[in-house]
Coordinates of N, CA and C and ligand atoms in Angstrom, one line a residue:
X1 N 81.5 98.3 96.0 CA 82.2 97.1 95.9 C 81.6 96.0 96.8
X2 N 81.6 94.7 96.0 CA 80.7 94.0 96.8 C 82.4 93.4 98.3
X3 N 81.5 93.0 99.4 CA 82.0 92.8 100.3 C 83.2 91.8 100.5
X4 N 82.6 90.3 99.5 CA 84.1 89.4 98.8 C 84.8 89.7 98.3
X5 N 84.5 91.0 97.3 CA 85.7 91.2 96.7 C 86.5 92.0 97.2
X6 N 86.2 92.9 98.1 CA 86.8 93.2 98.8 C 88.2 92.4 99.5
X7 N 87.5 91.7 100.1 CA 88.0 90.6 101.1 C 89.2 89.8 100.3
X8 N 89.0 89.6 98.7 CA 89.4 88.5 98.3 C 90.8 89.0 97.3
X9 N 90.4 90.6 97.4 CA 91.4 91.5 96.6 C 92.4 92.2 97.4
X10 N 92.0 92.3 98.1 CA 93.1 93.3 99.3 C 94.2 92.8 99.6
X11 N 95.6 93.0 99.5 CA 96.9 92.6 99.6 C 97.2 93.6 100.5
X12 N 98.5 93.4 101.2 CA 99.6 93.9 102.0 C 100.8 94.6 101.0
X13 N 100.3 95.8 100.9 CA 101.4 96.8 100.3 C 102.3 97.1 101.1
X14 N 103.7 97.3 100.3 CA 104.9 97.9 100.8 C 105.6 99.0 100.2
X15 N 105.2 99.1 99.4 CA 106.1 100.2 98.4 C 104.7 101.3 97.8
X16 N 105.1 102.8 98.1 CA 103.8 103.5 97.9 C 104.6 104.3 97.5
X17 N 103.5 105.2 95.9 CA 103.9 106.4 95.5 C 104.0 107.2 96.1
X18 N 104.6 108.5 95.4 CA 105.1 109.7 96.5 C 103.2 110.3 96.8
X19 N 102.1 110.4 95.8 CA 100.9 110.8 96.4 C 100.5 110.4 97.4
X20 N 100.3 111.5 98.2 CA 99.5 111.4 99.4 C 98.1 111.0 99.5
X21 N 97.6 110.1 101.0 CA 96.4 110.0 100.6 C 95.7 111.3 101.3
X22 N 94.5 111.9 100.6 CA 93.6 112.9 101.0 C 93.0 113.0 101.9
X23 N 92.8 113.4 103.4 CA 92.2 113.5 104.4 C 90.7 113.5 104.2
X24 N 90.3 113.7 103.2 CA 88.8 113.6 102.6 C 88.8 111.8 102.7
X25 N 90.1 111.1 101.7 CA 89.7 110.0 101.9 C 89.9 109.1 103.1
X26 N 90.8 109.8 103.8 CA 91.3 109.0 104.9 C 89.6 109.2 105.7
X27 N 89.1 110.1 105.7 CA 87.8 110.2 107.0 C 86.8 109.2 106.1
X28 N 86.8 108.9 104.8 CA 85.7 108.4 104.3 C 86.0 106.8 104.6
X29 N 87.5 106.3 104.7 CA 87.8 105.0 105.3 C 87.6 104.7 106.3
X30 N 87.6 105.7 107.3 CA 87.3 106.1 109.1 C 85.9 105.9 109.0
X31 N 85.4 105.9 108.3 CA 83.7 105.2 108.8 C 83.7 104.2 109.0
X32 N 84.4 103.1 108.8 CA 84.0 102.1 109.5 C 84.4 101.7 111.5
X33 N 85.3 102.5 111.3 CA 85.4 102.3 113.0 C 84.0 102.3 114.2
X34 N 83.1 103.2 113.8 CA 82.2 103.1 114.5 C 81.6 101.9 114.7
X35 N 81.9 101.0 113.6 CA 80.8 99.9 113.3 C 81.4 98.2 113.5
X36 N 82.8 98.8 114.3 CA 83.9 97.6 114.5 C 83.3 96.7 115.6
X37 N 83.0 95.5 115.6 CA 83.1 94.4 117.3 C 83.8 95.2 117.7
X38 N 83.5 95.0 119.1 CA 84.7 95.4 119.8 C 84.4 95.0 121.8
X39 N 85.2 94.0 122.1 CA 85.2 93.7 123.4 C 84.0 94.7 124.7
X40 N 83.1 93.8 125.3 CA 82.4 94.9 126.0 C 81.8 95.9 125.5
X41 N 81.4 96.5 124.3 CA 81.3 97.0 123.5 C 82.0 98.7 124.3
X42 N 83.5 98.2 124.9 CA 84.0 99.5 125.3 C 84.6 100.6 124.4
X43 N 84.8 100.2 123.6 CA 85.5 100.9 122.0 C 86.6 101.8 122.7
X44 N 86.9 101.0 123.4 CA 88.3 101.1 124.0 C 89.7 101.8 123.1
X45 N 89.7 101.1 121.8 CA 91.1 102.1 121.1 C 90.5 103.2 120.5
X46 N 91.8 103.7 120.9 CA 91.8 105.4 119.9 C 93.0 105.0 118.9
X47 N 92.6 105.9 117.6 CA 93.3 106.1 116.9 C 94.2 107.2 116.6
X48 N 95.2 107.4 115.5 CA 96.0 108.4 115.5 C 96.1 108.1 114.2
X49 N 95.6 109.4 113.1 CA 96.2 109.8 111.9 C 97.6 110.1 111.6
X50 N 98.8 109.7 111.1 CA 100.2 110.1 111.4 C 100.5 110.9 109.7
X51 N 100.8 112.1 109.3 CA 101.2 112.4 108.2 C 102.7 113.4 108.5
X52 N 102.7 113.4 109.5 CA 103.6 114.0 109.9 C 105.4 113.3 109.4
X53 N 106.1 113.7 108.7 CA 107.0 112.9 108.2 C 108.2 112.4 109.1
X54 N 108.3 113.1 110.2 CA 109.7 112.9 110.9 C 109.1 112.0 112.0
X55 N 107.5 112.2 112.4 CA 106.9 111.3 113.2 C 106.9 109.9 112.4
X56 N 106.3 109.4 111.4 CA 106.3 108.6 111.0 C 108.0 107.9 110.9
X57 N 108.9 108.9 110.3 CA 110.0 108.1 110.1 C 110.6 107.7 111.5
X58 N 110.2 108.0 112.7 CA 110.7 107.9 114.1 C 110.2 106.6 114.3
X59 N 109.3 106.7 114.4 CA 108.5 105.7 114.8 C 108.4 104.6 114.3
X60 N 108.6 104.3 113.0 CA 109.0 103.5 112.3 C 110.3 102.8 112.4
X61 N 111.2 103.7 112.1 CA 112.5 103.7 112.6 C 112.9 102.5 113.9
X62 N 111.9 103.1 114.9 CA 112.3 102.9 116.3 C 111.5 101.7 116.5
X63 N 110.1 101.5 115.9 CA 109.5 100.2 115.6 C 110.5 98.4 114.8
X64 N 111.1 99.3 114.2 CA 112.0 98.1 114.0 C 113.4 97.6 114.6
X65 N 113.5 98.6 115.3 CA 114.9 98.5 115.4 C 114.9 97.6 117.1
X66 N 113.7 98.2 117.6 CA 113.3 97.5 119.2 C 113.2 96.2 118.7
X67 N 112.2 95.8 117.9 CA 111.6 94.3 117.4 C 113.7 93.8 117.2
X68 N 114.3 93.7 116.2 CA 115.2 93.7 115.9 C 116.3 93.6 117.1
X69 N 116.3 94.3 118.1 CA 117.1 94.5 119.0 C 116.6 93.4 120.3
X70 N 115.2 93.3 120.3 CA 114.7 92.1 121.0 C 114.9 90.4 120.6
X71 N 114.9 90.3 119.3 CA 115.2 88.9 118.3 C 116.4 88.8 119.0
X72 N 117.3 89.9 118.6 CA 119.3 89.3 119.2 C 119.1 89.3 120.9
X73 N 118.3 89.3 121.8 CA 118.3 88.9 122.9 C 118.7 90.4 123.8
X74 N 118.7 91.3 123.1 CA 118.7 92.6 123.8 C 117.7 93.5 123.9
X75 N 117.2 94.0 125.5 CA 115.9 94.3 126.2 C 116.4 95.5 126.4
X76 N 117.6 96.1 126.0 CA 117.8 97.8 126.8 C 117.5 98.4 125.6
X77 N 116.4 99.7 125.5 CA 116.4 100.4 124.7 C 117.2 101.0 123.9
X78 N 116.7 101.1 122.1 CA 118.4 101.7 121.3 C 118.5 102.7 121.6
X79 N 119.7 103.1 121.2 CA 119.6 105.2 121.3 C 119.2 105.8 120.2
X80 N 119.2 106.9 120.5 CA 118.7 107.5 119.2 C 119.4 107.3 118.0
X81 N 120.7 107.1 118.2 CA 121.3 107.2 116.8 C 121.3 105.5 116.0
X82 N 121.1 104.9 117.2 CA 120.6 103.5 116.6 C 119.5 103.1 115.9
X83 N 118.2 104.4 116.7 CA 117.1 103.9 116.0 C 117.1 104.9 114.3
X84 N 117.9 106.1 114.5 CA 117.8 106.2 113.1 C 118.5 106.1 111.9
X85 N 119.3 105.2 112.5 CA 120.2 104.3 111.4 C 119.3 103.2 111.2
X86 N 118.2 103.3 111.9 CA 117.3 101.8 111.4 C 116.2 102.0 110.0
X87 N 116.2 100.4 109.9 CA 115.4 100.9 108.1 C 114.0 101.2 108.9
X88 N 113.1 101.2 108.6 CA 111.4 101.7 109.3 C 110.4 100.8 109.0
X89 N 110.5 100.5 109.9 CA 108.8 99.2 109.7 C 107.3 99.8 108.9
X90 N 107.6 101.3 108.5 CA 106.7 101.5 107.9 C 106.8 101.8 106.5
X91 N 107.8 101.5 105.8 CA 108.4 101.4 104.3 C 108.2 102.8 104.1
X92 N 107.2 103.0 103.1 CA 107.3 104.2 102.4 C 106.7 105.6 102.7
X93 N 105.0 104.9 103.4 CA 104.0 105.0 103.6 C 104.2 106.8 104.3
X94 N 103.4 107.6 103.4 CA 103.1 108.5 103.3 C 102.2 109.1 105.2
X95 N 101.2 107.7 105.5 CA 99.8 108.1 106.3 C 100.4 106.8 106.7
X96 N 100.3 106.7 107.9 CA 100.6 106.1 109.0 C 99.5 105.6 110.2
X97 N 98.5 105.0 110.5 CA 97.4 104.8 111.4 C 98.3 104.0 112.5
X98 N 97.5 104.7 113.9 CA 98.4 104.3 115.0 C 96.4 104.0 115.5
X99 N 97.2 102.3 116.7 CA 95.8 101.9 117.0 C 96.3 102.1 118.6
X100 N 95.9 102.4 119.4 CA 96.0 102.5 120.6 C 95.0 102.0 122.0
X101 N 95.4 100.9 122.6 CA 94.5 100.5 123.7 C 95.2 100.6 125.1
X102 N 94.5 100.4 126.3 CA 94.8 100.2 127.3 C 95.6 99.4 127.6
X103 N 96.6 99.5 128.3 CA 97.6 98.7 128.5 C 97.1 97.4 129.2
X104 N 96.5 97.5 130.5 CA 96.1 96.1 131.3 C 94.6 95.8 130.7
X105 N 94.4 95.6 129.6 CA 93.0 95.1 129.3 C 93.4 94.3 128.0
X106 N 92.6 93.1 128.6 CA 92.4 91.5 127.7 C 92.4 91.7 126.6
X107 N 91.2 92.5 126.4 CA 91.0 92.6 125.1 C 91.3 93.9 123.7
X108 N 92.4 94.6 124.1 CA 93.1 96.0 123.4 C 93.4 95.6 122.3
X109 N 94.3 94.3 122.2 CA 94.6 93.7 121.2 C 93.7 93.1 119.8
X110 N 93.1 92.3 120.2 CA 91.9 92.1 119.1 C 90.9 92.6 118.7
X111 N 90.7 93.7 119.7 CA 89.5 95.2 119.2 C 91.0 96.1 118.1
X112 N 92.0 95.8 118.3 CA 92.4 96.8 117.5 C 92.9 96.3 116.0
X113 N 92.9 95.0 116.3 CA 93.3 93.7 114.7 C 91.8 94.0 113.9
X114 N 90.9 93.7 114.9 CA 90.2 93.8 114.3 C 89.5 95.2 113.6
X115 N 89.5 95.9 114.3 CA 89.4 97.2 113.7 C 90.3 97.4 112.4
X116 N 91.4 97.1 112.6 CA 92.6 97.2 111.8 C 92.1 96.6 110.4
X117 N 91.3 95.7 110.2 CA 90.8 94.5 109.6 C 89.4 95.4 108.7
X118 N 88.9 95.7 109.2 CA 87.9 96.8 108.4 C 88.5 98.0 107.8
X119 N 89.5 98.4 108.6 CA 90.0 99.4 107.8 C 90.8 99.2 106.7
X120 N 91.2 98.0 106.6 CA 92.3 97.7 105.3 C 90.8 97.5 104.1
X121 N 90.1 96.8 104.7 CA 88.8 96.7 103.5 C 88.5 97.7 103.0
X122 N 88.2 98.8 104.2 CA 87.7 100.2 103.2 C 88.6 100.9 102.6
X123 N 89.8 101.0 102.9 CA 91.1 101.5 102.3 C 90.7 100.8 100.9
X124 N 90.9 99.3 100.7 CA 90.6 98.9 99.5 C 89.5 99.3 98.9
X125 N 88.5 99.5 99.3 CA 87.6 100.3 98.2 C 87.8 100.8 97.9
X126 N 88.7 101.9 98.9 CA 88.7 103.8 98.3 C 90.0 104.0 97.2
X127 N 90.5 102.6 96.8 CA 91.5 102.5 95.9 C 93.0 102.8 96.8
X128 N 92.9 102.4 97.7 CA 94.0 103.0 98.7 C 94.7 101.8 99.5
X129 N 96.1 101.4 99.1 CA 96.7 100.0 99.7 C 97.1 100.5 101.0
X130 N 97.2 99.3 101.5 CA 97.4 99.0 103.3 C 98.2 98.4 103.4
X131 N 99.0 98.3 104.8 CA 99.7 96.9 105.3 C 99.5 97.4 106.9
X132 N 99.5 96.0 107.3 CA 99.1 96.3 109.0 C 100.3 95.7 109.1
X133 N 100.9 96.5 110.3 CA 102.3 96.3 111.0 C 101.9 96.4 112.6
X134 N 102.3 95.2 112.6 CA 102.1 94.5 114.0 C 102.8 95.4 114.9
X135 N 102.6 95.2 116.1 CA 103.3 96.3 117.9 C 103.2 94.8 118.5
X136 N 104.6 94.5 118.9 CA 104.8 93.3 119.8 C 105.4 94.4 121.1
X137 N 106.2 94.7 120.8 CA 106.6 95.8 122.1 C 106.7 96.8 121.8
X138 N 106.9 97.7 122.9 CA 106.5 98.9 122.6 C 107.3 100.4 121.8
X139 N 107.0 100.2 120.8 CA 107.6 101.2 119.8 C 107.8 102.4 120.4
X140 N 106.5 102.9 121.1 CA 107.0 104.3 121.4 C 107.7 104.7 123.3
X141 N 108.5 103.3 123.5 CA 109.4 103.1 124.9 C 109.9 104.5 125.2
X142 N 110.6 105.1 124.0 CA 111.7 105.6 124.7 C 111.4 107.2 125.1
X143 N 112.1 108.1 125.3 CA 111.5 109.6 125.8 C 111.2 110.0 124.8
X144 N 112.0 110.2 123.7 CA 111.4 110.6 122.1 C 110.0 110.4 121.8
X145 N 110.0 108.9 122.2 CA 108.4 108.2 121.7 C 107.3 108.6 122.9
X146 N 107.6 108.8 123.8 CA 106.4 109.0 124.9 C 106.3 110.5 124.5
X147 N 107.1 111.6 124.2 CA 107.2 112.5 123.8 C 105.9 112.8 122.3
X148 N 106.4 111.7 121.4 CA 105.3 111.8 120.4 C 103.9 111.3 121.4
X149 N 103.8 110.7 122.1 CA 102.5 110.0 122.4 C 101.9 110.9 123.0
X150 N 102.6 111.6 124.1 CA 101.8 112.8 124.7 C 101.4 113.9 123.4
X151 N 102.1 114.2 122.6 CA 101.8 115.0 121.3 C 100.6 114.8 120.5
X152 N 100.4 113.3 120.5 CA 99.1 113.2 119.8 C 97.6 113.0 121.0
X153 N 98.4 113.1 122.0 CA 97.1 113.2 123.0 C 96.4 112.4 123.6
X154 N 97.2 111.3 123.3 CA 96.9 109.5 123.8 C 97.6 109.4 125.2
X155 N 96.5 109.2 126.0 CA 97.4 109.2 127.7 C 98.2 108.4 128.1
X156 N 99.1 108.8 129.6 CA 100.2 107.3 129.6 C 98.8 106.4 130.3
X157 N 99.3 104.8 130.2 CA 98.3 103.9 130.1 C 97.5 103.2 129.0
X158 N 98.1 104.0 128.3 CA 97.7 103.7 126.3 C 99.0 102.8 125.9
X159 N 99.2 101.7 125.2 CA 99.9 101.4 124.1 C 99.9 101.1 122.8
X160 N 100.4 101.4 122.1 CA 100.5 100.9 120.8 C 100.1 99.4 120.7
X161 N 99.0 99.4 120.0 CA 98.9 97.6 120.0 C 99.2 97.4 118.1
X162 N 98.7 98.3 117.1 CA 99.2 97.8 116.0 C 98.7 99.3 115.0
X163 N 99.8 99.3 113.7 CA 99.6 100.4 113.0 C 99.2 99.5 111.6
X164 N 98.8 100.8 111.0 CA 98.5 100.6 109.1 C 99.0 101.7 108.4
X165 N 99.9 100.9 107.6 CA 100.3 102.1 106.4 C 99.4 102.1 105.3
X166 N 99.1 103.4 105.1 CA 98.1 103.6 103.9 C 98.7 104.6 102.8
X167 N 98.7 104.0 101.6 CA 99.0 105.2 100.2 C 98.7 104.3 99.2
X168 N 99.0 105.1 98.0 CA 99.2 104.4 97.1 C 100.1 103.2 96.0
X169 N 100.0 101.8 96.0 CA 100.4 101.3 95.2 C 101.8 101.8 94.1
X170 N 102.4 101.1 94.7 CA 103.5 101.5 93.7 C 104.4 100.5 92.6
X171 N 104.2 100.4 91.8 CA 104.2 99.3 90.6 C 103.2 98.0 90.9
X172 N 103.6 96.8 90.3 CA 102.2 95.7 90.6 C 101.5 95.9 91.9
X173 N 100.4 95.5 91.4 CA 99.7 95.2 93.1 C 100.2 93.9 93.3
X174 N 100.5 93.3 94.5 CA 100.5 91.9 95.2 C 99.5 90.7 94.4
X175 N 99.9 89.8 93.8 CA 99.4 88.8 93.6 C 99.0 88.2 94.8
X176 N 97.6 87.4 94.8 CA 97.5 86.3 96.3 C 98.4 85.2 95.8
X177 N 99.2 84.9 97.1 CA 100.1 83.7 97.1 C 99.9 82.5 96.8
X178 N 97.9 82.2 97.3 CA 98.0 81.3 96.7 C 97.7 80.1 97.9
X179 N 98.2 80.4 99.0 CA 97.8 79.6 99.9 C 96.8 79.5 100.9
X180 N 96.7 78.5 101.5 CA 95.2 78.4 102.1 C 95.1 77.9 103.5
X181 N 94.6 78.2 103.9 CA 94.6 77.6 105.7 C 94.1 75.8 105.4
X182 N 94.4 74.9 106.5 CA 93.9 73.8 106.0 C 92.3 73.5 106.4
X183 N 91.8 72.9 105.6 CA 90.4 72.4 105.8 C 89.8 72.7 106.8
X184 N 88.4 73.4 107.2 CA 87.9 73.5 108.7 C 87.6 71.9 108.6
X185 N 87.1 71.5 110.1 CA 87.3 70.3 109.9 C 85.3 70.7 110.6
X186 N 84.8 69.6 110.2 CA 83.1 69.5 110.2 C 83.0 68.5 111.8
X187 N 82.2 68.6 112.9 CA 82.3 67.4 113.2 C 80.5 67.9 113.8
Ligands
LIG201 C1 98.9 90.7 113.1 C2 99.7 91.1 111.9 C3 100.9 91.6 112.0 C4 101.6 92.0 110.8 N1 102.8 92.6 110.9 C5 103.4 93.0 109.8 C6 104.7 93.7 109.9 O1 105.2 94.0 110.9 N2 105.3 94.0 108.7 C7 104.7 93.7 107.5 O2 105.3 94.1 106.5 N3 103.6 93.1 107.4 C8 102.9 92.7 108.5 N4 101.7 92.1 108.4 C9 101.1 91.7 107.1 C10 101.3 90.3 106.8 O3 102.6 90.0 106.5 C11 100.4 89.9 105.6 O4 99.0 90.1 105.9 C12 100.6 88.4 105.2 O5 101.8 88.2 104.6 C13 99.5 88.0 104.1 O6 99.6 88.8 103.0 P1 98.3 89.6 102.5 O7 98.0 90.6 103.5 O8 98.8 90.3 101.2 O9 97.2 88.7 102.2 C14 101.0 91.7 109.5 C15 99.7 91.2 109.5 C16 99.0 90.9 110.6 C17 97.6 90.3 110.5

């Protein structure tokens, strides 16, 4: 697939069939991380494969519910029974990518967008929809969540800076909306 069309086809999925994506394809999408920019060329995040279903629904769960709970002006973490009464920032999504950087470093953030940013491309070749779900705060706060984080082996000093859901498409694909940033300007 040439590179534009890539670029020019790829939408933000939300709704994915019950098929799983194949670990064969997930590692064939994972090639491009080697080849990401990336700040000081420290290649500072690690990632996390999530297929795990009760991980994913936690995390998700608890990803929305913090964002949600910070909008109405409240900073004290939910409880548990709060966050799983929450709907899940990660919709349907079978495969779950968790991007992870250093907490006190400049640049965690935009090595991980952008990383994030190649991988939605190669997803779209491999016929496989994405949506990048942003980490404004920190999803995995609470003891449950540090609990998963030590689980996947990511040390304290790591945070979640942003995830991708990956599966398959489930009825239309996304039309582009259509809109456009305004003019660069030439000077
Ligand atoms: C930094 C960033 C954060 C995003 N966070 C979310 C999110 O939390 N939930 C979501 O459904 N989509 C999220 N998106 C996807 C955007 O909503 C989507 O890219 C935008 O609406 C444009 O649509 P498109 O990706 O189909 O072109 C995020 C995208 C970016 C780049």
């Amino acid at each position: 697939m040439e590179l534009m069309e890539a670029i020019k086809g790829r939408r933000s999925v939300r709704r994915f069939q019950d098929t799983p994506v194949r670990r064969e394809v997930v590692e064939k999408i994972l090639e491009v991380v080697d080849y990401c920019p990336n700040a000081g060329n420290r290649n500072s995040t690690r990632g996390v494969v999530m297929t795990d279903r009760e991980m994913i629904d936690y995390i998700g769960k608890a990803h929305m519910k913090i964002i949600r709970n910070f909008n109405a002006g409240i900073t004290a973490l939910p409880t548990e029974e709060e966050i799983m009464a929450s709907e899940s920032a990660f919709h349907n999504a079978g495969t779950v990518l968790a991007l992870f950087g250093p907490e006190n470093f400049y640049f965690s953030s935009p090595d991980a967008y952008i990383m994030a940013q190649n991988i939605t491309l190669a997803a779209y070749e491999q016929g496989v929809s994405t949506c990048i779900v942003g980490e404004v705060l920190n999803s995995l706060a609470t003891q449950k969540g540090q609990e998963y984080q030590k689980s996947m082996g990511i040390p304290a000093g790591f945070v979640p800076q942003a995830y991708i859901t990956l599966g398959y498409c489930d009825g239309d694909y996304p039309k582009h909306p259509g809109r456009h940033y305004s003019d660069f300007i030439y000077v």
